[in-house]
Amino acid sequence: MHHPASEAFDTQRRRTRRIGTCVVHALCDGAGTFFEPLSSAFPDAGATDLASAAALDPDAFLPDDRWRLHFHAFLIRPREGGAILIDAGIGPANAPAAAWAPTPGRMPENLTSWGVAPDDVDVVLLTHLHSDHVGWSVVEGRPYFPNARYVVPKADHDAVEKLNQRVREAILTPLAATGQLDLVEESVRLGPGVTTVPTPGHTPGHTSALLQSGNDAVLFSGDAVLNALQLVAPRVAYLFDDAPEAARAARLALLEQARLRGAWLATSHLTDPFVRV
Ligand SMILES: [Zn+2]
Ligand SMILES: [Zn+2]
């Protein structure tokens, strides 16, 4: 039997994982149809790959070769307190992603529903500087998370003009002005059991993250995995990868690490935020 209350409960449960002493919430900032047809977004995918991927994530495969994608950020809440945000969603109505993504996103309501205020967030990792991952970083020219250190891949910072014309002025300049911008190259610690995992290729500095607590782990893929196609056929490249060969190697290594650790994969754009690989 279907009724709204149980659906809401199921959705919340699907969006939360207890990982050792931490809790991880998926914050779905929005969902919409992508401007690029699936067959041109993933030109190497064969009919068998498409059928297997559609079986794994049916809601993502629409008629007429269209792709419905979600936009997830993730909130890690360690038992010790504080909060770590992985990615910052599509953002408010006037964010850089408004050109193509279904803004406004729902970050404020999502944080409130988990009892978290923007002040509570101590670290924000931007996996990369595409507009759909940075949207709530800065709102109306001010950092939305006033107490947070914003961890940003230096190679993306240095290539920002190529990634998005508006992100330097809208996001990076205000964060630099308040001293909140922390540019990183190697793996760094974000909090208890949380480290970054460099996965360059989708963008020059693309960076994933690992949470390991007790015997449980989550790998936050960012856009190293974009669609279920890249779970069933990890060699399939994405049209907008900056360096497809490097992206492919990073994806294969990330999926291998997830399997070895028995980790959840926390995905940016699949329908289910948490998947097993
Ligand atoms: Zn991206
Ligand atoms: Zn993305």
PDB file of C-alpha atoms and ligand atoms in Angstrom:
ATOM      1  CA  MET A   1       0.000   0.000   0.000  1.00  0.00           C
ATOM      2  CA  HIS A   2       1.178   3.498  -0.879  1.00  0.00           C
ATOM      3  CA  HIS A   3       0.580   6.557   1.178  1.00  0.00           C
ATOM      4  CA  PRO A   4       2.513   9.791   1.451  1.00  0.00           C
ATOM      5  CA  ALA A   5       3.768   9.386   5.025  1.00  0.00           C
ATOM      6  CA  SER A   6       5.459   6.056   4.411  1.00  0.00           C
ATOM      7  CA  GLU A   7       6.953   7.302   1.157  1.00  0.00           C
ATOM      8  CA  ALA A   8       8.489  10.280   2.910  1.00  0.00           C
ATOM      9  CA  PHE A   9       9.914   7.972   5.568  1.00  0.00           C
ATOM     10  CA  ASP A  10      11.342   5.633   2.965  1.00  0.00           C
ATOM     11  CA  THR A  11      12.924   8.525   1.088  1.00  0.00           C
ATOM     12  CA  GLN A  12      14.597   9.840   4.235  1.00  0.00           C
ATOM     13  CA  ARG A  13      15.851   6.371   5.113  1.00  0.00           C
ATOM     14  CA  ARG A  14      17.250   5.876   1.622  1.00  0.00           C
ATOM     15  CA  ARG A  15      19.083   9.150   2.007  1.00  0.00           C
ATOM     16  CA  THR A  16      20.868   8.376   5.286  1.00  0.00           C
ATOM     17  CA  ARG A  17      23.630   5.926   6.173  1.00  0.00           C
ATOM     18  CA  ARG A  18      25.189   5.255   9.566  1.00  0.00           C
ATOM     19  CA  ILE A  19      28.906   4.730   8.991  1.00  0.00           C
ATOM     20  CA  GLY A  20      30.694   3.670  12.177  1.00  0.00           C
ATOM     21  CA  THR A  21      30.363   6.622  14.535  1.00  0.00           C
ATOM     22  CA  CYS A  22      29.207   9.022  11.789  1.00  0.00           C
ATOM     23  CA  VAL A  23      25.912   9.663  10.065  1.00  0.00           C
ATOM     24  CA  VAL A  24      25.851  10.634   6.395  1.00  0.00           C
ATOM     25  CA  HIS A  25      22.853  12.385   4.827  1.00  0.00           C
ATOM     26  CA  ALA A  26      22.361  12.799   1.091  1.00  0.00           C
ATOM     27  CA  LEU A  27      21.016  16.286   0.361  1.00  0.00           C
ATOM     28  CA  CYS A  28      19.172  16.193  -2.956  1.00  0.00           C
ATOM     29  CA  ASP A  29      19.352  19.737  -4.285  1.00  0.00           C
ATOM     30  CA  GLY A  30      17.171  18.996  -7.313  1.00  0.00           C
ATOM     31  CA  ALA A  31      16.536  16.704 -10.266  1.00  0.00           C
ATOM     32  CA  GLY A  32      15.931  17.378 -13.929  1.00  0.00           C
ATOM     33  CA  THR A  33      16.484  16.339 -17.522  1.00  0.00           C
ATOM     34  CA  PHE A  34      19.976  16.867 -18.928  1.00  0.00           C
ATOM     35  CA  PHE A  35      20.415  19.024 -22.032  1.00  0.00           C
ATOM     36  CA  GLU A  36      22.586  16.422 -23.780  1.00  0.00           C
ATOM     37  CA  PRO A  37      21.019  13.142 -25.013  1.00  0.00           C
ATOM     38  CA  LEU A  38      22.450  10.032 -23.308  1.00  0.00           C
ATOM     39  CA  SER A  39      23.927   8.626 -26.505  1.00  0.00           C
ATOM     40  CA  SER A  40      26.021  11.753 -27.104  1.00  0.00           C
ATOM     41  CA  ALA A  41      26.864  12.299 -23.405  1.00  0.00           C
ATOM     42  CA  PHE A  42      28.285   8.738 -23.313  1.00  0.00           C
ATOM     43  CA  PRO A  43      29.199   8.078 -26.974  1.00  0.00           C
ATOM     44  CA  ASP A  44      31.063   4.774 -26.317  1.00  0.00           C
ATOM     45  CA  ALA A  45      28.124   3.109 -24.555  1.00  0.00           C
ATOM     46  CA  GLY A  46      26.652   0.131 -26.368  1.00  0.00           C
ATOM     47  CA  ALA A  47      23.037  -1.064 -26.383  1.00  0.00           C
ATOM     48  CA  THR A  48      23.823  -3.775 -23.812  1.00  0.00           C
ATOM     49  CA  ASP A  49      25.457  -1.230 -21.481  1.00  0.00           C
ATOM     50  CA  LEU A  50      22.416   1.029 -21.802  1.00  0.00           C
ATOM     51  CA  ALA A  51      20.015  -1.824 -21.022  1.00  0.00           C
ATOM     52  CA  SER A  52      22.039  -2.953 -17.960  1.00  0.00           C
ATOM     53  CA  ALA A  53      22.349   0.599 -16.667  1.00  0.00           C
ATOM     54  CA  ALA A  54      18.625   1.246 -17.169  1.00  0.00           C
ATOM     55  CA  ALA A  55      17.874  -1.878 -15.124  1.00  0.00           C
ATOM     56  CA  LEU A  56      20.116  -0.548 -12.328  1.00  0.00           C
ATOM     57  CA  ASP A  57      18.752   3.026 -12.316  1.00  0.00           C
ATOM     58  CA  PRO A  58      15.425   2.976 -14.212  1.00  0.00           C
ATOM     59  CA  ASP A  59      14.381   6.498 -13.217  1.00  0.00           C
ATOM     60  CA  ALA A  60      17.462   7.983 -14.892  1.00  0.00           C
ATOM     61  CA  PHE A  61      16.586   6.634 -18.352  1.00  0.00           C
ATOM     62  CA  LEU A  62      13.711   8.531 -19.959  1.00  0.00           C
ATOM     63  CA  PRO A  63      12.158   7.979 -23.381  1.00  0.00           C
ATOM     64  CA  ASP A  64      13.832   9.602 -26.414  1.00  0.00           C
ATOM     65  CA  ASP A  65      17.404   9.098 -25.195  1.00  0.00           C
ATOM     66  CA  ARG A  66      16.976  11.564 -22.305  1.00  0.00           C
ATOM     67  CA  TRP A  67      18.804  11.403 -18.962  1.00  0.00           C
ATOM     68  CA  ARG A  68      17.141  12.444 -15.720  1.00  0.00           C
ATOM     69  CA  LEU A  69      19.821  13.334 -13.210  1.00  0.00           C
ATOM     70  CA  HIS A  70      19.743  14.193  -9.544  1.00  0.00           C
ATOM     71  CA  PHE A  71      22.066  16.713  -7.910  1.00  0.00           C
ATOM     72  CA  HIS A  72      23.285  15.405  -4.537  1.00  0.00           C
ATOM     73  CA  ALA A  73      25.467  16.975  -1.906  1.00  0.00           C
ATOM     74  CA  PHE A  74      26.372  14.992   1.226  1.00  0.00           C
ATOM     75  CA  LEU A  75      26.538  15.970   4.872  1.00  0.00           C
ATOM     76  CA  ILE A  76      28.803  14.008   7.222  1.00  0.00           C
ATOM     77  CA  ARG A  77      28.038  14.350  10.923  1.00  0.00           C
ATOM     78  CA  PRO A  78      30.758  12.865  13.144  1.00  0.00           C
ATOM     79  CA  ARG A  79      29.849  11.829  16.703  1.00  0.00           C
ATOM     80  CA  GLU A  80      32.472  14.336  17.911  1.00  0.00           C
ATOM     81  CA  GLY A  81      30.273  17.136  16.527  1.00  0.00           C
ATOM     82  CA  GLY A  82      30.510  19.521  13.616  1.00  0.00           C
ATOM     83  CA  ALA A  83      29.554  18.843  10.049  1.00  0.00           C
ATOM     84  CA  ILE A  84      31.401  18.288   6.789  1.00  0.00           C
ATOM     85  CA  LEU A  85      29.703  19.076   3.500  1.00  0.00           C
ATOM     86  CA  ILE A  86      30.756  17.284   0.312  1.00  0.00           C
ATOM     87  CA  ASP A  87      29.778  19.569  -2.594  1.00  0.00           C
ATOM     88  CA  ALA A  88      27.405  22.515  -2.514  1.00  0.00           C
ATOM     89  CA  GLY A  89      24.643  21.687  -4.997  1.00  0.00           C
ATOM     90  CA  ILE A  90      23.150  23.670  -7.870  1.00  0.00           C
ATOM     91  CA  GLY A  91      22.468  26.700  -5.681  1.00  0.00           C
ATOM     92  CA  PRO A  92      19.847  29.447  -5.532  1.00  0.00           C
ATOM     93  CA  ALA A  93      17.842  30.807  -8.470  1.00  0.00           C
ATOM     94  CA  ASN A  94      20.633  33.098  -9.708  1.00  0.00           C
ATOM     95  CA  ALA A  95      23.558  30.670  -9.213  1.00  0.00           C
ATOM     96  CA  PRO A  96      25.975  29.943 -12.092  1.00  0.00           C
ATOM     97  CA  ALA A  97      24.203  26.565 -12.691  1.00  0.00           C
ATOM     98  CA  ALA A  98      20.887  28.349 -13.403  1.00  0.00           C
ATOM     99  CA  ALA A  99      21.896  28.376 -17.089  1.00  0.00           C
ATOM    100  CA  TRP A 100      21.142  24.623 -17.308  1.00  0.00           C
ATOM    101  CA  ALA A 101      20.187  23.051 -13.955  1.00  0.00           C
ATOM    102  CA  PRO A 102      16.820  23.174 -12.133  1.00  0.00           C
ATOM    103  CA  THR A 103      17.626  25.968  -9.665  1.00  0.00           C
ATOM    104  CA  PRO A 104      16.688  26.955  -7.023  1.00  0.00           C
ATOM    105  CA  GLY A 105      18.066  23.983  -5.137  1.00  0.00           C
ATOM    106  CA  ARG A 106      16.815  22.812  -1.768  1.00  0.00           C
ATOM    107  CA  MET A 107      19.948  23.046   0.389  1.00  0.00           C
ATOM    108  CA  PRO A 108      18.456  25.391   3.032  1.00  0.00           C
ATOM    109  CA  GLU A 109      15.379  23.184   3.591  1.00  0.00           C
ATOM    110  CA  ASN A 110      17.468  20.013   3.523  1.00  0.00           C
ATOM    111  CA  LEU A 111      19.872  21.325   6.179  1.00  0.00           C
ATOM    112  CA  THR A 112      16.960  22.471   8.346  1.00  0.00           C
ATOM    113  CA  SER A 113      15.294  19.065   8.072  1.00  0.00           C
ATOM    114  CA  TRP A 114      18.423  17.498   9.623  1.00  0.00           C
ATOM    115  CA  GLY A 115      18.702  20.182  12.316  1.00  0.00           C
ATOM    116  CA  VAL A 116      21.833  21.744  10.837  1.00  0.00           C
ATOM    117  CA  ALA A 117      22.419  25.484  10.356  1.00  0.00           C
ATOM    118  CA  PRO A 118      24.932  26.923   7.883  1.00  0.00           C
ATOM    119  CA  ASP A 119      27.035  28.062  10.901  1.00  0.00           C
ATOM    120  CA  ASP A 120      27.435  24.434  12.006  1.00  0.00           C
ATOM    121  CA  VAL A 121      29.358  23.397   8.893  1.00  0.00           C
ATOM    122  CA  ASP A 122      33.141  23.448   9.523  1.00  0.00           C
ATOM    123  CA  VAL A 123      34.404  22.083   6.219  1.00  0.00           C
ATOM    124  CA  VAL A 124      33.070  22.215   2.652  1.00  0.00           C
ATOM    125  CA  LEU A 125      34.794  20.102   0.001  1.00  0.00           C
ATOM    126  CA  LEU A 126      34.107  21.202  -3.575  1.00  0.00           C
ATOM    127  CA  THR A 127      34.959  18.044  -5.540  1.00  0.00           C
ATOM    128  CA  HIS A 128      35.416  20.218  -8.624  1.00  0.00           C
ATOM    129  CA  LEU A 129      34.416  23.627  -9.934  1.00  0.00           C
ATOM    130  CA  HIS A 130      31.562  22.742 -12.289  1.00  0.00           C
ATOM    131  CA  SER A 131      28.599  24.981 -11.584  1.00  0.00           C
ATOM    132  CA  ASP A 132      26.304  22.188 -10.310  1.00  0.00           C
ATOM    133  CA  HIS A 133      28.686  21.363  -7.432  1.00  0.00           C
ATOM    134  CA  VAL A 134      29.417  24.837  -6.075  1.00  0.00           C
ATOM    135  CA  GLY A 135      25.990  26.533  -6.052  1.00  0.00           C
ATOM    136  CA  TRP A 136      25.454  27.148  -2.335  1.00  0.00           C
ATOM    137  CA  SER A 137      29.102  27.980  -1.565  1.00  0.00           C
ATOM    138  CA  VAL A 138      28.472  31.697  -1.877  1.00  0.00           C
ATOM    139  CA  VAL A 139      25.058  33.361  -1.899  1.00  0.00           C
ATOM    140  CA  GLU A 140      24.601  37.065  -2.693  1.00  0.00           C
ATOM    141  CA  GLY A 141      28.374  37.533  -2.616  1.00  0.00           C
ATOM    142  CA  ARG A 142      28.845  36.061   0.891  1.00  0.00           C
ATOM    143  CA  PRO A 143      30.050  32.600   1.914  1.00  0.00           C
ATOM    144  CA  TYR A 144      26.875  30.686   2.836  1.00  0.00           C
ATOM    145  CA  PHE A 145      28.792  28.677   5.459  1.00  0.00           C
ATOM    146  CA  PRO A 146      30.420  31.449   7.491  1.00  0.00           C
ATOM    147  CA  ASN A 147      32.541  29.196   9.722  1.00  0.00           C
ATOM    148  CA  ALA A 148      33.682  26.725   7.092  1.00  0.00           C
ATOM    149  CA  ARG A 149      37.039  26.081   5.508  1.00  0.00           C
ATOM    150  CA  TYR A 150      36.342  25.533   1.803  1.00  0.00           C
ATOM    151  CA  VAL A 151      38.632  22.845   0.414  1.00  0.00           C
ATOM    152  CA  VAL A 152      39.050  23.337  -3.347  1.00  0.00           C
ATOM    153  CA  PRO A 153      41.332  21.467  -5.768  1.00  0.00           C
ATOM    154  CA  LYS A 154      44.120  23.850  -6.770  1.00  0.00           C
ATOM    155  CA  ALA A 155      44.233  22.510 -10.351  1.00  0.00           C
ATOM    156  CA  ASP A 156      40.548  23.401 -10.790  1.00  0.00           C
ATOM    157  CA  HIS A 157      41.131  26.827  -9.264  1.00  0.00           C
ATOM    158  CA  ASP A 158      43.933  27.401 -11.766  1.00  0.00           C
ATOM    159  CA  ALA A 159      41.772  26.220 -14.709  1.00  0.00           C
ATOM    160  CA  VAL A 160      38.522  27.874 -13.622  1.00  0.00           C
ATOM    161  CA  GLU A 161      38.083  30.018 -16.746  1.00  0.00           C
ATOM    162  CA  LYS A 162      37.932  26.838 -18.812  1.00  0.00           C
ATOM    163  CA  LEU A 163      35.477  25.127 -16.397  1.00  0.00           C
ATOM    164  CA  ASN A 164      32.933  27.906 -15.963  1.00  0.00           C
ATOM    165  CA  GLN A 165      33.090  31.590 -16.831  1.00  0.00           C
ATOM    166  CA  ARG A 166      31.168  32.740 -13.744  1.00  0.00           C
ATOM    167  CA  VAL A 167      32.678  30.627 -10.979  1.00  0.00           C
ATOM    168  CA  ARG A 168      35.793  32.725 -10.334  1.00  0.00           C
ATOM    169  CA  GLU A 169      33.885  35.917  -9.677  1.00  0.00           C
ATOM    170  CA  ALA A 170      30.773  34.377  -8.105  1.00  0.00           C
ATOM    171  CA  ILE A 171      32.469  31.780  -5.875  1.00  0.00           C
ATOM    172  CA  LEU A 172      36.278  31.926  -5.653  1.00  0.00           C
ATOM    173  CA  THR A 173      36.789  35.672  -5.216  1.00  0.00           C
ATOM    174  CA  PRO A 174      34.392  36.000  -2.232  1.00  0.00           C
ATOM    175  CA  LEU A 175      35.894  32.898  -0.546  1.00  0.00           C
ATOM    176  CA  ALA A 176      39.420  34.235  -0.996  1.00  0.00           C
ATOM    177  CA  ALA A 177      38.342  37.623   0.397  1.00  0.00           C
ATOM    178  CA  THR A 178      37.175  36.114   3.697  1.00  0.00           C
ATOM    179  CA  GLY A 179      40.225  33.826   3.960  1.00  0.00           C
ATOM    180  CA  GLN A 180      38.063  30.701   3.709  1.00  0.00           C
ATOM    181  CA  LEU A 181      39.589  29.264   0.543  1.00  0.00           C
ATOM    182  CA  ASP A 182      41.957  26.319   1.105  1.00  0.00           C
ATOM    183  CA  LEU A 183      43.523  25.115  -2.157  1.00  0.00           C
ATOM    184  CA  VAL A 184      44.739  21.509  -2.039  1.00  0.00           C
ATOM    185  CA  GLU A 185      46.742  19.197  -4.291  1.00  0.00           C
ATOM    186  CA  GLU A 186      47.503  16.027  -2.338  1.00  0.00           C
ATOM    187  CA  SER A 187      45.166  13.970  -0.139  1.00  0.00           C
ATOM    188  CA  VAL A 188      44.202  16.006   2.950  1.00  0.00           C
ATOM    189  CA  ARG A 189      42.228  15.303   6.116  1.00  0.00           C
ATOM    190  CA  LEU A 190      38.771  16.898   6.289  1.00  0.00           C
ATOM    191  CA  GLY A 191      37.713  15.558   9.707  1.00  0.00           C
ATOM    192  CA  PRO A 192      37.658  12.387  11.827  1.00  0.00           C
ATOM    193  CA  GLY A 193      38.107   9.486   9.367  1.00  0.00           C
ATOM    194  CA  VAL A 194      37.507  11.740   6.344  1.00  0.00           C
ATOM    195  CA  THR A 195      40.195  12.320   3.716  1.00  0.00           C
ATOM    196  CA  THR A 196      40.255  13.552   0.144  1.00  0.00           C
ATOM    197  CA  VAL A 197      41.113  11.179  -2.718  1.00  0.00           C
ATOM    198  CA  PRO A 198      42.483  12.879  -5.851  1.00  0.00           C
ATOM    199  CA  THR A 199      40.618  11.561  -8.936  1.00  0.00           C
ATOM    200  CA  PRO A 200      41.683  13.945 -11.747  1.00  0.00           C
ATOM    201  CA  GLY A 201      40.288  13.617 -15.248  1.00  0.00           C
ATOM    202  CA  HIS A 202      36.687  14.828 -15.208  1.00  0.00           C
ATOM    203  CA  THR A 203      38.330  18.161 -14.374  1.00  0.00           C
ATOM    204  CA  PRO A 204      42.072  18.831 -13.881  1.00  0.00           C
ATOM    205  CA  GLY A 205      41.872  18.670 -10.073  1.00  0.00           C
ATOM    206  CA  HIS A 206      38.750  16.551  -9.529  1.00  0.00           C
ATOM    207  CA  THR A 207      38.794  15.239  -5.953  1.00  0.00           C
ATOM    208  CA  SER A 208      36.708  12.499  -4.329  1.00  0.00           C
ATOM    209  CA  ALA A 209      36.533  11.772  -0.591  1.00  0.00           C
ATOM    210  CA  LEU A 210      36.646   8.751   1.694  1.00  0.00           C
ATOM    211  CA  LEU A 211      34.932   8.367   5.047  1.00  0.00           C
ATOM    212  CA  GLN A 212      36.143   5.342   6.998  1.00  0.00           C
ATOM    213  CA  SER A 213      34.747   4.710  10.478  1.00  0.00           C
ATOM    214  CA  GLY A 214      35.005   1.341  12.157  1.00  0.00           C
ATOM    215  CA  ASN A 215      34.371  -1.301   9.505  1.00  0.00           C
ATOM    216  CA  ASP A 216      32.145   0.978   7.440  1.00  0.00           C
ATOM    217  CA  ALA A 217      33.163   3.255   4.607  1.00  0.00           C
ATOM    218  CA  VAL A 218      31.732   5.615   1.995  1.00  0.00           C
ATOM    219  CA  LEU A 219      33.485   6.891  -1.105  1.00  0.00           C
ATOM    220  CA  PHE A 220      32.049  10.165  -2.372  1.00  0.00           C
ATOM    221  CA  SER A 221      32.594   9.891  -6.117  1.00  0.00           C
ATOM    222  CA  GLY A 222      31.881  13.447  -7.223  1.00  0.00           C
ATOM    223  CA  ASP A 223      31.684  13.195 -11.029  1.00  0.00           C
ATOM    224  CA  ALA A 224      34.221  10.348 -11.333  1.00  0.00           C
ATOM    225  CA  VAL A 225      30.996   8.352 -11.823  1.00  0.00           C
ATOM    226  CA  LEU A 226      28.156  10.268 -13.503  1.00  0.00           C
ATOM    227  CA  ASN A 227      25.582   7.672 -14.495  1.00  0.00           C
ATOM    228  CA  ALA A 228      24.861   3.979 -13.831  1.00  0.00           C
ATOM    229  CA  LEU A 229      26.385   3.378 -17.286  1.00  0.00           C
ATOM    230  CA  GLN A 230      29.787   3.942 -15.698  1.00  0.00           C
ATOM    231  CA  LEU A 231      29.061   1.311 -13.029  1.00  0.00           C
ATOM    232  CA  VAL A 232      28.151  -1.381 -15.557  1.00  0.00           C
ATOM    233  CA  ALA A 233      30.782  -0.186 -18.073  1.00  0.00           C
ATOM    234  CA  PRO A 234      33.427   1.841 -16.186  1.00  0.00           C
ATOM    235  CA  ARG A 235      35.472   2.381 -19.345  1.00  0.00           C
ATOM    236  CA  VAL A 236      32.679   4.445 -20.897  1.00  0.00           C
ATOM    237  CA  ALA A 237      33.836   8.078 -21.060  1.00  0.00           C
ATOM    238  CA  TYR A 238      31.720  11.169 -20.600  1.00  0.00           C
ATOM    239  CA  LEU A 239      31.523  13.800 -23.339  1.00  0.00           C
ATOM    240  CA  PHE A 240      32.490  16.651 -20.981  1.00  0.00           C
ATOM    241  CA  ASP A 241      35.426  14.956 -19.229  1.00  0.00           C
ATOM    242  CA  ASP A 242      38.459  17.239 -19.432  1.00  0.00           C
ATOM    243  CA  ALA A 243      40.905  14.318 -19.858  1.00  0.00           C
ATOM    244  CA  PRO A 244      38.946  11.138 -20.685  1.00  0.00           C
ATOM    245  CA  GLU A 245      41.873   8.704 -20.248  1.00  0.00           C
ATOM    246  CA  ALA A 246      42.761  10.083 -16.814  1.00  0.00           C
ATOM    247  CA  ALA A 247      39.070  10.127 -15.840  1.00  0.00           C
ATOM    248  CA  ARG A 248      38.743   6.484 -16.862  1.00  0.00           C
ATOM    249  CA  ALA A 249      41.795   5.466 -14.786  1.00  0.00           C
ATOM    250  CA  ALA A 250      40.505   7.438 -11.793  1.00  0.00           C
ATOM    251  CA  ARG A 251      37.054   5.855 -12.075  1.00  0.00           C
ATOM    252  CA  LEU A 252      38.462   2.312 -12.304  1.00  0.00           C
ATOM    253  CA  ALA A 253      40.696   2.947  -9.261  1.00  0.00           C
ATOM    254  CA  LEU A 254      37.832   4.460  -7.263  1.00  0.00           C
ATOM    255  CA  LEU A 255      35.480   1.550  -8.007  1.00  0.00           C
ATOM    256  CA  GLU A 256      38.244  -0.919  -7.139  1.00  0.00           C
ATOM    257  CA  GLN A 257      38.811   0.856  -3.832  1.00  0.00           C
ATOM    258  CA  ALA A 258      35.068   0.779  -3.087  1.00  0.00           C
ATOM    259  CA  ARG A 259      34.972  -2.975  -3.715  1.00  0.00           C
ATOM    260  CA  LEU A 260      38.072  -3.682  -1.617  1.00  0.00           C
ATOM    261  CA  ARG A 261      36.720  -1.678   1.326  1.00  0.00           C
ATOM    262  CA  GLY A 262      33.135  -2.867   0.928  1.00  0.00           C
ATOM    263  CA  ALA A 263      32.299   0.847   0.803  1.00  0.00           C
ATOM    264  CA  TRP A 264      29.109   2.557  -0.266  1.00  0.00           C
ATOM    265  CA  LEU A 265      29.547   4.767  -3.284  1.00  0.00           C
ATOM    266  CA  ALA A 266      27.898   8.146  -2.677  1.00  0.00           C
ATOM    267  CA  THR A 267      27.010   9.474  -6.125  1.00  0.00           C
ATOM    268  CA  SER A 268      26.314  12.995  -7.311  1.00  0.00           C
ATOM    269  CA  HIS A 269      23.900  12.298 -10.144  1.00  0.00           C
ATOM    270  CA  LEU A 270      22.380   8.802  -9.854  1.00  0.00           C
ATOM    271  CA  THR A 271      18.806   8.509  -8.585  1.00  0.00           C
ATOM    272  CA  ASP A 272      19.876   6.576  -5.497  1.00  0.00           C
ATOM    273  CA  PRO A 273      22.473   8.601  -3.659  1.00  0.00           C
ATOM    274  CA  PHE A 274      24.090   5.489  -2.137  1.00  0.00           C
ATOM    275  CA  VAL A 275      24.943   2.448  -4.240  1.00  0.00           C
ATOM    276  CA  ARG A 276      27.007  -0.713  -3.824  1.00  0.00           C
ATOM    277  CA  VAL A 277      29.465  -1.557  -6.591  1.00  0.00           C
TER     278      VAL A 277
HETATM  279 ZN    ZN B   1      31.154  17.850 -13.287  1.00  0.00          ZN
HETATM  280 ZN    ZN B   2      28.134  17.116 -11.756  1.00  0.00          ZN
END
